[in-house]
Amino acid sequence: MHAVPRPEYPRPQFARRDWLNLNGAWQFETDRGDSGLERGLLGRELRDEIIVPFPPESELSGIGDTDFLHAVWYRRALTLPAEWAGRRVLLHFGAVDHDTTVWANGTEVARHRGGFTPFTADLGDIAGAGEEVVVTVRARDPKSGPQARGKQAVRYANHDCNYTRVTGIWQTVWLEPVPDVHLRRPRITPDLAGGAFHLELPLSGNRPGHRVRAVLTDGDGEVCRAEARADLDLAPRLCLPVPEGRRREWGPQDPHLYGLRLELLDGDGEVVDRAESYAGLRAVGLRGRAVLLNGRPVFQRLVLDQGWYPDGLMTAPTDEALVRDIELAQEAGFNGARLHQKVFEERFLYHADRLGYLVWGEFGDWGCETGGSSGDNQKPDASYVAQWLEALERDYSHPAVIGWCPLNETYQKLHDRITQLDDVTRAMFLATKAMDTTRPVIDASGYAHRVAETDIYDAHNYEQDPAAFGELMSGLGKGEPFVNAYENGAAYSLPYGGQPYFVSEFGGIWWDPEAATGLSGADRSRSWGYGERVRDEEEFHARFGGLTEVLLRDPGMFGYCYTQLTDVFQEQNGIYRFDRSAKLDVARVRAAQSRPAAIEEQP
């Protein structure tokens, strides 16, 4: 019997004891014409076998089909554990790309749009404990029309900074039994100024006599507890004050996490539902052009992390691979990352929480380009807002997330008509601020800043010469920073309004000592990076040091994000190779970033 791939619990911040991992072998069939429902695929065995949670384009799935897969089907028969008698069974999907329908014993139990966010099917009365249930999944993934794809290529082959597509199930599938009235994912808000945690505990319903209880712990045992009635409010609220002697701030130097036990009690005081969680006590603030962590400027030495793997594509081959990516970044001197064009699986955030790694939560928004020339060339739709709200709800309580970025490099002429891009940009910004008042929000990274009150303003710049780069960046002190625009000078963005500013993409230095040898910049199908390829490693370090020095010494710059952590297929501008092996002296990369930043030295 094969070991279950990715066996670890997929939701560490809201963990129940009883669960069943459904990763492993499933029946599978490709449905290129998306005619499977008419052809009876719902009611019969499927022809092939796939290893879930790896997408069918990946090597680890056992399929390895990298052509366009307009629809794919999955089927698995399983027996619900007998010991789950008396409880409802929830079927969870970490992520399925892109439009999904789920059936249980032939009855539709869920529909979901979006390839990055989780959803759940309640199996209800379809099957009881000890009974068999056949789960069937159809995932549709059309190659045309607006769709949040992230970096998935819309041509047949990989090209430029677009990579092998991902279709269907690509995160863990699992079962979980719950009582009829049960806890839902909590919302945990740290209050560093008040020395407390504020909890919202959503419930599936209310019953007379029910109460909720939360117990906060640290290495010395119980810190405090709180209870509230659960028969009145759909989301009871609790405050957990932390005594002064037990307060430890979460941060990169000390990523301390408190344990948190959540319980739902019945009228007799018996626990009817229980989950384990954790929390970090930290604050994010803004002061002038500084972004503060726990009241102090911490220069954000971020790296662009795209979260792709040679054998699993968007799915990490193991949980250890997620940990290793964070450790590799930290070894190179980075204290955090932009999680780029992808909503990373939740276990990555769990490890970032544990390891004190600062991250910006982002969305894989690429895919709304219509090609029009009327100034309405990008048309994200309502599904972008819905999916982003799901991502915010999932990740709200992770202390490692220090900011949100719903869009990246949207570009469209700024003119006197309100466009669909304007509407959706504002909707995503306002949705983020409504969901979370505690973190700063960038309306759109790099290009089309179309929300005047955006908390953060940024730009992308891949100038490779440090002197020229320094000249481009020299206007921030005068309130005139570099702003991305069309080559003819036409504006994408509203003018800079004095917000905290950083260069959220730079560098991208093309260096691969083997594949790049003898290649010109035009041969981007085989190997490329930004600008002229460095001739040797010494030139890489001189360029990297010069570019980072420009940003570190600027007293108005609160951080930067270097492109990128690893090579990804043909884009060979990483600090590490695609297989995560070393390709240069990482100690020198770390040393170049180790000097204090000017914004950190100000009184």
XYZ file of N, CA and C in Angstrom, residues 356-456:
303
model
N 8.782 33.169 11.926
C 8.944 34.620 11.971
C 9.233 35.231 10.623
N 8.502 34.799 9.602
C 8.731 35.194 8.216
C 7.593 36.097 7.771
N 7.907 37.345 7.423
C 6.890 38.335 7.075
C 6.393 38.104 5.654
N 5.089 38.069 5.457
C 4.572 37.840 4.111
C 3.441 38.811 3.792
N 3.347 39.133 2.516
C 2.218 39.865 1.971
C 1.301 38.869 1.288
N 0.043 38.826 1.725
C -0.931 37.952 1.096
C -1.382 38.542 -0.227
N -1.304 37.749 -1.290
C -1.640 38.234 -2.619
C -2.595 37.272 -3.311
N -3.059 37.698 -4.474
C -4.017 36.933 -5.265
C -3.433 36.695 -6.648
N -3.735 35.558 -7.253
C -3.252 35.254 -8.599
C -4.166 35.863 -9.643
N -4.095 37.183 -9.824
C -5.113 37.886 -10.602
C -4.867 37.875 -12.105
N -3.654 37.531 -12.561
C -3.413 37.570 -14.001
C -4.419 36.675 -14.720
N -4.957 37.180 -15.814
C -5.924 36.402 -16.576
C -7.142 37.206 -16.992
N -7.109 38.514 -16.780
C -8.259 39.351 -17.143
C -7.969 40.243 -18.342
N -6.882 39.961 -19.054
C -6.511 40.761 -20.211
C -7.396 40.409 -21.405
N -8.075 41.411 -21.963
C -8.969 41.173 -23.098
C -8.325 41.514 -24.436
N -7.202 42.222 -24.389
C -6.539 42.602 -25.622
C -7.150 43.804 -26.309
N -8.151 44.407 -25.725
C -8.786 45.568 -26.335
C -7.876 46.782 -26.315
N -8.114 47.713 -27.208
C -7.257 48.896 -27.314
C -7.997 50.181 -26.961
N -9.188 50.062 -26.410
C -9.997 51.260 -26.155
C -9.754 51.857 -24.771
N -8.738 51.356 -24.086
C -8.543 51.786 -22.707
C -9.312 50.941 -21.724
N -9.921 49.870 -22.208
C -10.629 48.910 -21.338
C -10.040 47.521 -21.552
N -8.724 47.419 -21.567
C -8.067 46.166 -21.941
C -8.057 45.126 -20.828
N -8.429 45.492 -19.600
C -8.439 44.516 -18.511
C -9.812 44.528 -17.844
N -10.404 43.334 -17.742
C -11.769 43.245 -17.241
C -11.909 42.115 -16.219
N -11.315 42.288 -15.033
C -11.598 41.327 -13.961
C -13.078 41.382 -13.628
N -13.650 40.227 -13.242
C -15.094 40.187 -13.006
C -15.393 39.986 -11.521
N -16.679 39.777 -11.215
C -17.103 39.662 -9.818
C -16.482 38.468 -9.123
N -16.107 37.441 -9.889
C -15.505 36.272 -9.254
C -14.170 36.606 -8.601
N -13.471 37.627 -9.099
C -12.219 38.049 -8.466
C -12.489 38.493 -7.025
N -13.527 39.276 -6.840
C -13.845 39.778 -5.505
C -14.260 38.624 -4.596
N -15.086 37.708 -5.116
C -15.545 36.581 -4.310
C -14.384 35.700 -3.863
N -13.483 35.395 -4.788
C -12.346 34.541 -4.445
C -11.417 35.234 -3.455
N -11.213 36.540 -3.649
C -10.332 37.268 -2.738
C -10.912 37.307 -1.324
N -12.225 37.452 -1.206
C -12.860 37.409 0.111
C -12.649 36.042 0.771
N -12.698 34.974 -0.003
C -12.429 33.641 0.551
C -10.996 33.539 1.057
N -10.049 34.120 0.313
C -8.655 34.097 0.747
C -8.466 34.898 2.026
N -9.089 36.065 2.107
C -8.980 36.889 3.314
C -9.555 36.169 4.525
N -10.701 35.524 4.357
C -11.325 34.804 5.466
C -10.429 33.667 5.945
N -9.808 32.962 5.005
C -8.936 31.850 5.378
C -7.709 32.319 6.155
N -7.123 33.443 5.743
C -5.787 33.812 6.226
C -5.765 34.949 7.234
N -6.922 35.453 7.617
C -6.997 36.624 8.488
C -6.166 36.475 9.762
N -6.173 35.318 10.392
C -5.623 35.162 11.742
C -4.134 34.830 11.773
N -3.476 34.738 10.628
C -2.053 34.388 10.610
C -1.199 35.609 10.917
N -0.405 35.585 12.000
C 0.403 36.769 12.339
C 1.467 37.094 11.301
N 1.922 36.111 10.530
C 2.971 36.368 9.545
C 2.491 37.273 8.424
N 1.188 37.293 8.164
C 0.652 38.159 7.112
C 0.615 39.589 7.645
N 1.393 40.471 7.027
C 1.492 41.853 7.516
C 0.884 42.854 6.545
N 0.349 42.387 5.416
C -0.301 43.282 4.474
C -0.976 42.491 3.374
N -1.853 43.166 2.637
C -2.643 42.515 1.591
C -2.425 43.227 0.259
N -2.427 42.442 -0.817
C -2.263 42.981 -2.159
C -3.163 42.198 -3.110
N -4.375 42.694 -3.390
C -5.312 41.914 -4.197
C -4.983 41.855 -5.689
N -4.255 42.832 -6.228
C -3.971 42.876 -7.658
C -2.496 43.169 -7.898
N -1.998 42.734 -9.052
C -0.593 42.919 -9.381
C -0.446 43.293 -10.851
N 0.246 44.386 -11.105
C 0.592 44.818 -12.457
C -0.620 44.923 -13.380
N -1.755 45.330 -12.837
C -2.831 45.734 -13.731
C -2.365 46.986 -14.472
N -2.701 47.060 -15.735
C -2.277 48.230 -16.514
C -3.406 48.603 -17.474
N -3.692 49.880 -17.489
C -4.756 50.395 -18.336
C -4.669 51.912 -18.296
N -4.852 52.529 -19.424
C -4.773 53.989 -19.483
C -5.726 54.618 -18.478
N -5.219 55.602 -17.764
C -6.042 56.354 -16.819
C -6.707 57.503 -17.572
N -8.028 57.462 -17.670
C -8.739 58.513 -18.389
C -9.973 58.921 -17.602
N -10.876 59.671 -18.194
C -11.958 60.265 -17.420
C -13.223 59.404 -17.385
N -13.121 58.149 -17.821
C -14.249 57.221 -17.684
C -13.929 56.185 -16.616
N -14.919 55.828 -15.836
C -14.754 54.740 -14.870
C -14.938 53.424 -15.626
N -13.945 52.557 -15.536
C -13.952 51.302 -16.274
C -14.224 50.128 -15.336
N -14.349 48.950 -15.935
C -14.530 47.736 -15.135
C -13.326 47.492 -14.237
N -12.132 47.775 -14.732
C -10.942 47.636 -13.896
C -11.009 48.580 -12.704
N -11.457 49.815 -12.918
C -11.615 50.752 -11.799
C -12.590 50.195 -10.761
N -13.727 49.689 -11.239
C -14.748 49.174 -10.319
C -14.218 48.004 -9.500
N -13.580 47.046 -10.165
C -13.133 45.844 -9.456
C -11.944 46.156 -8.551
N -11.047 47.035 -8.998
C -9.934 47.438 -8.122
C -10.471 48.052 -6.836
N -11.429 48.950 -6.973
C -11.997 49.578 -5.779
C -12.769 48.561 -4.943
N -13.499 47.665 -5.586
C -14.250 46.646 -4.843
C -13.316 45.749 -4.044
N -12.200 45.346 -4.639
C -11.264 44.470 -3.929
C -10.574 45.215 -2.793
N -10.260 46.493 -3.018
C -9.660 47.294 -1.953
C -10.639 47.455 -0.789
N -11.879 47.840 -1.086
C -12.864 48.049 -0.025
C -13.230 46.737 0.669
N -13.291 45.651 -0.082
C -13.558 44.348 0.536
C -12.454 43.990 1.519
N -11.214 44.290 1.141
C -10.094 43.998 2.035
C -10.173 44.841 3.301
N -10.444 46.131 3.153
C -10.522 47.005 4.318
C -11.719 46.651 5.200
N -12.812 46.204 4.586
C -13.970 45.802 5.385
C -13.695 44.507 6.145
N -12.981 43.590 5.514
C -12.671 42.315 6.146
C -11.602 42.466 7.227
N -10.674 43.405 7.019
C -9.528 43.501 7.923
C -9.116 44.961 8.080
N -9.355 45.530 9.249
C -8.954 46.915 9.532
C -7.567 46.997 10.151
N -6.887 45.866 10.346
C -5.647 45.845 11.116
C -4.389 45.847 10.264
N -4.504 45.643 8.952
C -3.321 45.543 8.101
C -3.403 46.555 6.962
N -2.249 47.039 6.469
C -2.260 47.927 5.308
C -2.590 47.162 4.035
N -3.122 47.894 3.057
C -3.544 47.312 1.786
C -2.935 48.112 0.640
N -2.351 47.394 -0.339
C -1.944 47.984 -1.606
C -3.076 47.722 -2.592
N -3.576 48.742 -3.243
C -4.679 48.506 -4.178
C -4.247 47.629 -5.341
N -3.069 47.894 -5.901
C -2.532 47.073 -6.985
C -1.027 47.263 -7.012
N -0.293 46.188 -6.941
C 1.160 46.302 -6.853
C 1.762 46.709 -8.184
N 2.611 47.714 -8.131
C 3.443 48.056 -9.265
C 2.839 49.039 -10.236
N 1.672 48.734 -10.785
C 1.248 49.518 -11.931
C 0.049 50.403 -11.626
N -1.166 49.887 -11.825
C -2.331 50.760 -11.879
C -2.894 51.050 -10.488
N -2.278 52.030 -9.798
C -2.835 52.527 -8.540
C -4.027 53.414 -8.871
N -5.231 52.876 -8.630
C -6.440 53.589 -9.040
C -7.341 53.922 -7.852
N -6.849 53.673 -6.632
C -7.580 54.005 -5.412
C -6.760 55.058 -4.673
N -7.280 56.264 -4.592
C -6.494 57.379 -4.050
C -6.061 57.136 -2.616
N -6.912 56.438 -1.826
C -6.598 56.249 -0.408
C -5.861 54.957 -0.114
N -5.251 54.343 -1.132
C -4.462 53.141 -0.875
C -3.459 53.397 0.252
N -3.306 52.424 1.148
C -2.409 52.593 2.300
C -0.943 52.641 1.887
N -0.591 51.904 0.841
C 0.787 51.754 0.397
C 0.854 52.101 -1.082
